[in-house]
Tab-separated table of C-alpha atoms in Angstrom:
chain	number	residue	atom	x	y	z
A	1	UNK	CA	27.252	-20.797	-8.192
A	2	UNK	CA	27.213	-20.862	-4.644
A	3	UNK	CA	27.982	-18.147	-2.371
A	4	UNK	CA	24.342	-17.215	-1.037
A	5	UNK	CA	23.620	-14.874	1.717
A	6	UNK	CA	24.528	-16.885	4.831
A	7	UNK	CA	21.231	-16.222	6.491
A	8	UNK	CA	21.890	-13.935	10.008
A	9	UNK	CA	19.872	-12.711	12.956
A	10	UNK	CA	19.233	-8.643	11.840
A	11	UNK	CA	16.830	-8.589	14.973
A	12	UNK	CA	19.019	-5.771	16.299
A	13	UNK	CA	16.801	-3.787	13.959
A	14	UNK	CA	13.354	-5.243	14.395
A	15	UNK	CA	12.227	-2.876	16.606
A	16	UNK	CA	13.050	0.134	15.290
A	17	UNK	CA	11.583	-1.527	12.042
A	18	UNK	CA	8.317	-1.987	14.080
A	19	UNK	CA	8.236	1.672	15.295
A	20	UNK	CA	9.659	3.655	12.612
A	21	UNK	CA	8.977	1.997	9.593
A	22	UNK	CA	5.839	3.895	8.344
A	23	UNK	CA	6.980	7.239	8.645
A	24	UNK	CA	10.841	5.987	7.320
A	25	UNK	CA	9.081	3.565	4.570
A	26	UNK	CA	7.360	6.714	3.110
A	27	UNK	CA	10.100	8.628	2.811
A	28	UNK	CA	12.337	6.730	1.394
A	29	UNK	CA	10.285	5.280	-1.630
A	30	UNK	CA	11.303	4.154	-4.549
A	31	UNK	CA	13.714	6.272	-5.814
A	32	UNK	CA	16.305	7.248	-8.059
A	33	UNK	CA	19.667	9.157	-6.526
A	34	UNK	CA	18.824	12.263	-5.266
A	35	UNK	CA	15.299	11.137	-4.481
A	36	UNK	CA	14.140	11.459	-8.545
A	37	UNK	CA	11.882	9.094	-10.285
A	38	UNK	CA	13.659	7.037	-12.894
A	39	UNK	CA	12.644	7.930	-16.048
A	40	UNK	CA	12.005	6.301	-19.329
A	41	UNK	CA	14.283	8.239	-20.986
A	42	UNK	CA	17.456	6.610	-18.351
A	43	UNK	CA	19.342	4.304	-19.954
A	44	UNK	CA	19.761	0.656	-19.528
A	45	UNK	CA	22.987	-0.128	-17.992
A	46	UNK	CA	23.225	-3.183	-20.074
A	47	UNK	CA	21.558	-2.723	-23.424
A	48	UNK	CA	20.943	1.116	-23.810
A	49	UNK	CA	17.440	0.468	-23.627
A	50	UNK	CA	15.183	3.021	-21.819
A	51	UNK	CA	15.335	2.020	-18.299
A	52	UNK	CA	11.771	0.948	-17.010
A	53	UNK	CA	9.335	4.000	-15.542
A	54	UNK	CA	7.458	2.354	-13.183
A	55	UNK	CA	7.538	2.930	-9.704
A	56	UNK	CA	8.595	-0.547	-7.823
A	57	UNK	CA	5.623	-2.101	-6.017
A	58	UNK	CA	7.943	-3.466	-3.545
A	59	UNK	CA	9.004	-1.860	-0.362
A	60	UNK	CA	11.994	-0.538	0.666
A	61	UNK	CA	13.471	-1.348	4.351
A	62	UNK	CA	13.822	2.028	5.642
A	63	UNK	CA	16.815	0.209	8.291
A	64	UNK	CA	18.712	-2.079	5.748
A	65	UNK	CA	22.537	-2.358	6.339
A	66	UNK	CA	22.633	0.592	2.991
A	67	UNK	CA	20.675	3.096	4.403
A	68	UNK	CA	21.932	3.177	7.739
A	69	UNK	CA	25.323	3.376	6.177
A	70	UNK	CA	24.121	6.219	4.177
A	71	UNK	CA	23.265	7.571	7.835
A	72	UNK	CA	26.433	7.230	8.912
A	73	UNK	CA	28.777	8.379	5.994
A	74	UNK	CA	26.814	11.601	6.519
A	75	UNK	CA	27.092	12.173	9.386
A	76	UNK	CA	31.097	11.660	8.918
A	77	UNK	CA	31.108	14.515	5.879
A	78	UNK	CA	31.469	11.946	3.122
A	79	UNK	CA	27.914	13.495	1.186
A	80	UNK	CA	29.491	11.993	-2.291
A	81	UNK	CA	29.622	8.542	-0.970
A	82	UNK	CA	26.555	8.822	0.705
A	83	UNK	CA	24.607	9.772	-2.489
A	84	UNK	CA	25.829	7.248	-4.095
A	85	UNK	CA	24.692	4.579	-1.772
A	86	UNK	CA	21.483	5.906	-2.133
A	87	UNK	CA	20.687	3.827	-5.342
A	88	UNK	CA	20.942	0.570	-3.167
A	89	UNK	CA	19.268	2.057	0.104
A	90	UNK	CA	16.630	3.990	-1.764
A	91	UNK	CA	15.864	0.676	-3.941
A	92	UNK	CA	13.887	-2.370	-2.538
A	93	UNK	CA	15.286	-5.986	-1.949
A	94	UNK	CA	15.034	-8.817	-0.687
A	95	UNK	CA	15.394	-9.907	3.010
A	96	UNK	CA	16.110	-13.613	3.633
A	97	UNK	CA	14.494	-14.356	6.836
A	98	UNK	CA	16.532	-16.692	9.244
A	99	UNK	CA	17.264	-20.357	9.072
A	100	UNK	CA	16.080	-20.764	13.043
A	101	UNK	CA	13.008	-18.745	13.056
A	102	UNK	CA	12.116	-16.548	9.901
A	103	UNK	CA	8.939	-15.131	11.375
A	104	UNK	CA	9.830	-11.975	13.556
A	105	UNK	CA	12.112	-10.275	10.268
A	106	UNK	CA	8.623	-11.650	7.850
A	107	UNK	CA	6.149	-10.273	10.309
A	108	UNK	CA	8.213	-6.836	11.120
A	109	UNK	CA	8.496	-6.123	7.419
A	110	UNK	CA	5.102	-7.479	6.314
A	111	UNK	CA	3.698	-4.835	9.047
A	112	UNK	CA	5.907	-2.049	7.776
A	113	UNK	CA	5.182	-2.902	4.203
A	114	UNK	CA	1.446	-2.388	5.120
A	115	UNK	CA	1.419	1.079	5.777
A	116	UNK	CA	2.740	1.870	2.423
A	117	UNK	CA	0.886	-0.326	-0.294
A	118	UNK	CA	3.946	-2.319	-1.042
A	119	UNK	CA	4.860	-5.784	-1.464
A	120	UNK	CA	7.633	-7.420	0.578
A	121	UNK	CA	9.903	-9.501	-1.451
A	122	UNK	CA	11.736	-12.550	0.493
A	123	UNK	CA	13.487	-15.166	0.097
A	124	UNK	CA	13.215	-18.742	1.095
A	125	UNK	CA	17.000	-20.347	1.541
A	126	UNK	CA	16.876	-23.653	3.586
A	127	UNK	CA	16.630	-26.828	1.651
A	128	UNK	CA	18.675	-29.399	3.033
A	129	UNK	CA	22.020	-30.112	1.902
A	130	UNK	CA	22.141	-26.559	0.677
A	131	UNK	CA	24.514	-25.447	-1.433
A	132	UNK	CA	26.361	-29.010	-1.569
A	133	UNK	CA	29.121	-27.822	1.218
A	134	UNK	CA	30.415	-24.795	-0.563
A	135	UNK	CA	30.258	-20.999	1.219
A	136	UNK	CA	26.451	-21.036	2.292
A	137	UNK	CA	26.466	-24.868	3.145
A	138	UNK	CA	23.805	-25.340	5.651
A	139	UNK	CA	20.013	-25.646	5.409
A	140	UNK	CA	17.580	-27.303	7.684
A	141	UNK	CA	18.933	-30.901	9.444
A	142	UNK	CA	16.227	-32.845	7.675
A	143	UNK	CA	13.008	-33.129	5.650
A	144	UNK	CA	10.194	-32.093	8.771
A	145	UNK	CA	12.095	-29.091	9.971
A	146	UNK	CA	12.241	-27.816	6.625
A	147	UNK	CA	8.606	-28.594	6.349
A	148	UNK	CA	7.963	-26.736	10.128
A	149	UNK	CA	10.544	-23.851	8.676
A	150	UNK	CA	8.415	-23.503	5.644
A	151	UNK	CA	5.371	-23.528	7.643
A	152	UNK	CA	6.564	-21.020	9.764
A	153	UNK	CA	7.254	-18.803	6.762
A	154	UNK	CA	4.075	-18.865	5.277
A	155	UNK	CA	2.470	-18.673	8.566
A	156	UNK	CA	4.369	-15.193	8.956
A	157	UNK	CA	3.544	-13.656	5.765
A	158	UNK	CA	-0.454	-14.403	5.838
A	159	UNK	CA	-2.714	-12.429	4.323
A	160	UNK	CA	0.461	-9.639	3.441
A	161	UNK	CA	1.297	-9.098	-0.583
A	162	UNK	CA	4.360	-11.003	-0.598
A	163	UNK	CA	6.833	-12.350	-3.189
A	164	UNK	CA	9.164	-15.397	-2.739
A	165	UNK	CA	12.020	-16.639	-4.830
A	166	UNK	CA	11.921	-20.339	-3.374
A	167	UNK	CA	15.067	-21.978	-2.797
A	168	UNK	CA	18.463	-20.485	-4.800
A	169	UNK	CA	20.611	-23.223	-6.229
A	170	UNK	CA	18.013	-25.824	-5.805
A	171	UNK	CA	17.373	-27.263	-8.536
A	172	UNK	CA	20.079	-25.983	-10.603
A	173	UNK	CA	22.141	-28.301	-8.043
A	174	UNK	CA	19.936	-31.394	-8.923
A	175	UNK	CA	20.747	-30.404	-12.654
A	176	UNK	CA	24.484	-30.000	-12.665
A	177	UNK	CA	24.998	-33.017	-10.714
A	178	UNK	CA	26.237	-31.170	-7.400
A	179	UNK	CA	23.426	-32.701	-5.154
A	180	UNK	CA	23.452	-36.520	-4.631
A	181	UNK	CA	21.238	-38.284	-6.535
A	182	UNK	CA	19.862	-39.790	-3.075
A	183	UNK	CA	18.584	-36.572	-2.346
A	184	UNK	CA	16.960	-35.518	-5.615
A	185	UNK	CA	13.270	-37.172	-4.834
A	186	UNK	CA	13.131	-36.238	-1.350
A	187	UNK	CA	14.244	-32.045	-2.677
A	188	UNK	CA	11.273	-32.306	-5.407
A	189	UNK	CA	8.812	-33.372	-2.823
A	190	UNK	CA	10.159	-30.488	-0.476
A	191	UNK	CA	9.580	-27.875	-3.006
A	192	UNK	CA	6.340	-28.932	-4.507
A	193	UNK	CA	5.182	-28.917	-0.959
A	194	UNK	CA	6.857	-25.595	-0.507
A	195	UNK	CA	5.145	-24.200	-3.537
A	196	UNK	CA	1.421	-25.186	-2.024
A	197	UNK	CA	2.180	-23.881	1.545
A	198	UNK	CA	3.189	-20.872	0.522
A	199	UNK	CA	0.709	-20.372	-2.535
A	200	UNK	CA	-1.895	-20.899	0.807
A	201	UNK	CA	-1.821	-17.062	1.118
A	202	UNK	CA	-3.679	-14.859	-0.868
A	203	UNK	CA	-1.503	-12.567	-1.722
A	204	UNK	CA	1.789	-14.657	-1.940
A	205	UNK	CA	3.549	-15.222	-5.401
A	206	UNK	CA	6.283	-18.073	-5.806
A	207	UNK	CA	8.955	-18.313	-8.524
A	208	UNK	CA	11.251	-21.272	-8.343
A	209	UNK	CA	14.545	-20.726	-9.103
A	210	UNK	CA	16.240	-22.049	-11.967
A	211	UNK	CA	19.695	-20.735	-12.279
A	212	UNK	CA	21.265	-18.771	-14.947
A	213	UNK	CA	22.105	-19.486	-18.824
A	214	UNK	CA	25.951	-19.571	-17.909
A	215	UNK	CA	25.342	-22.213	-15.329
A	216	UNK	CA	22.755	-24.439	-16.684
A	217	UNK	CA	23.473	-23.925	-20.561
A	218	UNK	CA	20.706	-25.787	-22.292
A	219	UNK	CA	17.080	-24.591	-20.621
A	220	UNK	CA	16.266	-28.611	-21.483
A	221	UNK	CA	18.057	-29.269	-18.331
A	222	UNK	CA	16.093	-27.073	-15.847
A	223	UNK	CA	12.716	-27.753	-17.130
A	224	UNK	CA	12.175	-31.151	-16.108
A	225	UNK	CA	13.462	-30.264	-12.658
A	226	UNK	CA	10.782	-26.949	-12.826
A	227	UNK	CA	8.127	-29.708	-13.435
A	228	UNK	CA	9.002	-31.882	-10.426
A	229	UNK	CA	8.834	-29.352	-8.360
A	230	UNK	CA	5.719	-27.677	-9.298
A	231	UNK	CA	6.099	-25.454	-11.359
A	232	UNK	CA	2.709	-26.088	-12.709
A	233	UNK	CA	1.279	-24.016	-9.147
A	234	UNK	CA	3.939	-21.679	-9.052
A	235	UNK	CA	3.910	-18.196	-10.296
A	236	UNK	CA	6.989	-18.826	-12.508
A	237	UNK	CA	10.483	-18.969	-11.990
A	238	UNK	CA	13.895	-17.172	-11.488
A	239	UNK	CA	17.084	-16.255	-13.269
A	240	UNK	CA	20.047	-15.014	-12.458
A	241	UNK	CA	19.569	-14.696	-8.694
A	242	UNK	CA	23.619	-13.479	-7.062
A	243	UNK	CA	25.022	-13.872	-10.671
A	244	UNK	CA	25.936	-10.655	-13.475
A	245	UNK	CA	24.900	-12.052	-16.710
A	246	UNK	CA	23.464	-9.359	-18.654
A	247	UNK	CA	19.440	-8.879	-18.844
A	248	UNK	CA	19.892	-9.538	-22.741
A	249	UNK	CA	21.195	-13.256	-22.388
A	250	UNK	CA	18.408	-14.037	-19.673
A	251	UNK	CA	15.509	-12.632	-21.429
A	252	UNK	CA	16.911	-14.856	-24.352
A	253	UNK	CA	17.577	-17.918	-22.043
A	254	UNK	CA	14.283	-16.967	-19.842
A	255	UNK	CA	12.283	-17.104	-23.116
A	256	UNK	CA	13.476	-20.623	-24.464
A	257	UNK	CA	13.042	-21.485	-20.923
A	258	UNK	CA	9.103	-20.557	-20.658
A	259	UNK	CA	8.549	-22.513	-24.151
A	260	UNK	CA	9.741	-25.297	-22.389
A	261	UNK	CA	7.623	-25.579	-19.280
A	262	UNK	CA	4.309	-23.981	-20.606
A	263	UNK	CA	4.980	-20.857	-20.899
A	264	UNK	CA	5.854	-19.645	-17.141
A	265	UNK	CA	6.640	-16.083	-16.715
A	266	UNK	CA	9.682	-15.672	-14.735
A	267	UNK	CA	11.598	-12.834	-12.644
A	268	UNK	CA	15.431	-11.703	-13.598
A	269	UNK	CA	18.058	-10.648	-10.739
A	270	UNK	CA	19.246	-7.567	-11.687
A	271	UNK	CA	20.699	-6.669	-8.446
A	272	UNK	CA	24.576	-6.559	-9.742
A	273	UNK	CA	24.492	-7.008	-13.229
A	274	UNK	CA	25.059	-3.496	-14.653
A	275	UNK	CA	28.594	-4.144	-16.683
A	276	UNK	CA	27.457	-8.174	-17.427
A	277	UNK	CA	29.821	-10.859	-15.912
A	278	UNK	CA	33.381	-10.983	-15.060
A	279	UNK	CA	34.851	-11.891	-18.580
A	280	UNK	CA	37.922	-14.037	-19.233
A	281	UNK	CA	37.184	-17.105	-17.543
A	282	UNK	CA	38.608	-16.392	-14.332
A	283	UNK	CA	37.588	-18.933	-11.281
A	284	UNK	CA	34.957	-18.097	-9.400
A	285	UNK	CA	33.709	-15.429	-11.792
A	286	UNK	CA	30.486	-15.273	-9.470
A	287	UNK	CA	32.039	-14.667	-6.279
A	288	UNK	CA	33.047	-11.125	-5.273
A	289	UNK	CA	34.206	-10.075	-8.787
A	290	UNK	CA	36.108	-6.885	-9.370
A	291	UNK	CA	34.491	-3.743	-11.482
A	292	UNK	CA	30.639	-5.363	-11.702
A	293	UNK	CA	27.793	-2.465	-11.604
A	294	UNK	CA	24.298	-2.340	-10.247
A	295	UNK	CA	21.678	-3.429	-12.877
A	296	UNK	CA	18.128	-2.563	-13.818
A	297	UNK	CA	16.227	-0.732	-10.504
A	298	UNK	CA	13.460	-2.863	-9.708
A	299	UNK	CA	10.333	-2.887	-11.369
A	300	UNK	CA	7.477	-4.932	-12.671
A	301	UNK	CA	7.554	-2.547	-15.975
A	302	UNK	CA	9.653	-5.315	-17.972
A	303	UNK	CA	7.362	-4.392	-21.341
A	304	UNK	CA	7.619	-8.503	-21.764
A	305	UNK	CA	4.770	-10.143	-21.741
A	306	UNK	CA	6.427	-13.333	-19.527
A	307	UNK	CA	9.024	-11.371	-18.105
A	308	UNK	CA	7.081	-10.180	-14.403
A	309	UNK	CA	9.741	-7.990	-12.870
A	310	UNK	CA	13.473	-7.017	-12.457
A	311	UNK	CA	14.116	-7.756	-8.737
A	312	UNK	CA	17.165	-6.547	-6.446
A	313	UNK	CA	17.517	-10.377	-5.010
A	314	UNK	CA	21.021	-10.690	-4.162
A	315	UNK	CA	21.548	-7.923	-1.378
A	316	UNK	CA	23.880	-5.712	-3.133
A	317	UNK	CA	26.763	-4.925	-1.093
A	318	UNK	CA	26.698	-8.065	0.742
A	319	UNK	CA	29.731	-10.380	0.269
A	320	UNK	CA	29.727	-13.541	-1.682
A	321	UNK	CA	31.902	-15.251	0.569
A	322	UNK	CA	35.658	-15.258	1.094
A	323	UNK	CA	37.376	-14.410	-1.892
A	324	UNK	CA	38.636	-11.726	-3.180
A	325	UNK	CA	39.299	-10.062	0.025
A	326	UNK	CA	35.877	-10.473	0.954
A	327	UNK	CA	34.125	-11.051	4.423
A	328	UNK	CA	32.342	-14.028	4.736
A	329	UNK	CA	29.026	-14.830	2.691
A	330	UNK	CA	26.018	-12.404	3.390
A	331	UNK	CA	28.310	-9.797	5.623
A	332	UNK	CA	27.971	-6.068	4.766
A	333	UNK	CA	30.790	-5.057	2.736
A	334	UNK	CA	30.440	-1.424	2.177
A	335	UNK	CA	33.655	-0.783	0.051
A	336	UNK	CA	32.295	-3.087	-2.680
A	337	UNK	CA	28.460	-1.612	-2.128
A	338	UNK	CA	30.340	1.572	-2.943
A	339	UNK	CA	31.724	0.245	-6.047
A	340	UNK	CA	28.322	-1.027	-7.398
A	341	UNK	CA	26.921	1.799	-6.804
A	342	UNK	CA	29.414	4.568	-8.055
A	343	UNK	CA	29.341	2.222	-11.169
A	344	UNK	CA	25.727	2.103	-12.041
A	345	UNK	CA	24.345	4.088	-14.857
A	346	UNK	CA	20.430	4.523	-13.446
């Protein structure tokens, strides 16, 4: 279950983010391929449901590592590959702001979300002892600098319509028995604190992430971690984040999931999960897996009462670490972008 995006400096592009993003922002949207509106009559790549019609309220980075190498496979004559790539580059999602000083990427895309009405979706990925030493171990050196990195984060997003997915693999970890039970009280106190502090802004929405129904099986086992953590001041929590399983198991396992914690609504990663998971039981089914699709474009049109949104949080196209031929976790890997892409059926 590991294999996040190793958080990386991207300020390369922060200031062409700062000058350009308005005018780029507004053209690039929230589009289908070719620039077209989805439509309810597009299929579900999972179910052959209609696909949701609503535009995305979130906004699209106009500089991501997608678009610009949409720019450049253009520019070298390869137009098929290029329009395929458009249905990541055109499509918000989620940045995950630096482990050493998220403000500059929050404030940059907070003030190029602003001139187009959107929300900007982020991540928060620094709890200490992340990811119990696999591919994106790491995380802040103790409890007060992940309380000043926190701080720092909420501090950049302000008054700015934001939405963060707090802490991947957090408390699935606790649940499964990864993270040390010495750490377990110190982690709930670090997220419920997380939850306020961010929940300071106005505008900021929080879902706490609770895995995925092939990882934690029984919901039973997430819940009492979601209430130790706060999920009582949160907006809800989220499922599937970096994994494929299909949107019909985690609406099921979502649902069950609610019921258990008061009825929370909750968010589904759709980002890669177009042909469901890597079937078989092969190792590391998570990590880099061959023939896997893009899923449901992001939307907050979910026609589910609990369900608040299909979100893109897993960067599609970036690697899940070093398997499979891959580049280390979080690195653009536009062969494997491609193959999402060319894959997807919306």
């Amino acid at each position: 279950m590991s294999g996040r995006r190793t958080i990386r400096r991207v300020f390369g592009v922060l200031p062409a983010l700062a000058s350009v993003a308005l005018a780029a922002a507004l053209t690039a949207g929230c589009s289908a391929p070719g620039g077209a509106t989805p439509t309810a009559a597009e299929a579900d790549p999972v179910r052959g449901e209609p696909a949701p019609s609503a535009a995305s309220p979130y906004w699209v980075d106009p500089d991501s590592d997608a678009a610009r190498q949409v720019r450049a496979w253009d520019r070298q004559g390869r137009e098929e590959d290029a329009k395929a790539l458009r249905r990541i580059a055109d499509r918000p999602v989620a940045l995950w702001p630096a482990w050493d000083g998220p403000a500059p990427e929050i404030r940059a895309a907070a003030k190029a979300a602003a001139g187009t009405g959107k929300n900007v979706l982020l991540v928060a990925y620094n709890i200490p002892h992340r990811d119990c030493g696999l591919y994106s171990a790491g995380g802040a050196k103790d409890a007060d600098a992940y309380r000043s990195w926190i701080g720092e984060f909420a501090d950049a997003i302000g008054g700015a319509p934001a939405t963060v997915i707090l802490e991947p693999d957090a408390l699935p970890h606790i649940a499964d028995g990864c993270t040390p039970p010495e750490h377990h009280a110190e982690r709930y106190q670090l997220l419920s604190e997380a939850v306020d502090t961010l929940k300071a802004g106005p505008r900021t929405k929080v879902y706490l992430d609770a895995g995925n129904p092939d990882w934690i099986v029984e919901p039973d086992k997430i819940a009492e971690p979601l209430r130790l953590a706060g999920i009582d001041r949160a907006d809800g929590f989220s499922l599937n984040v970096s994994n494929f399983q299909s949107n019909a198991s985690v609406k099921e396992y979502g649902a069950l999931l609610s019921d258990s914690v008061g009825g929370a609504h909750y968010v589904i990663d759709t980002s890669r999960n177009g042909g469901g998971p890597l079937t078989g039981g092969r190792a590391e089914a998570w990590c880099n897996p061959p023939g896997r699709a893009l899923g449901t474009p992001p939307t907050t049109d979910t026609r589910d009462d609990r369900l608040d949104a299909y979100l893109w949080i897993k960067r599609p196209g970036e690697s899940d670490g070093t398997c499979r031929g891959g580049p280390e976790a979080g690195t653009w890997w536009p062969e494997y972008a491609l193959g999402l892409a060319r894959r997807a059926k919306s």
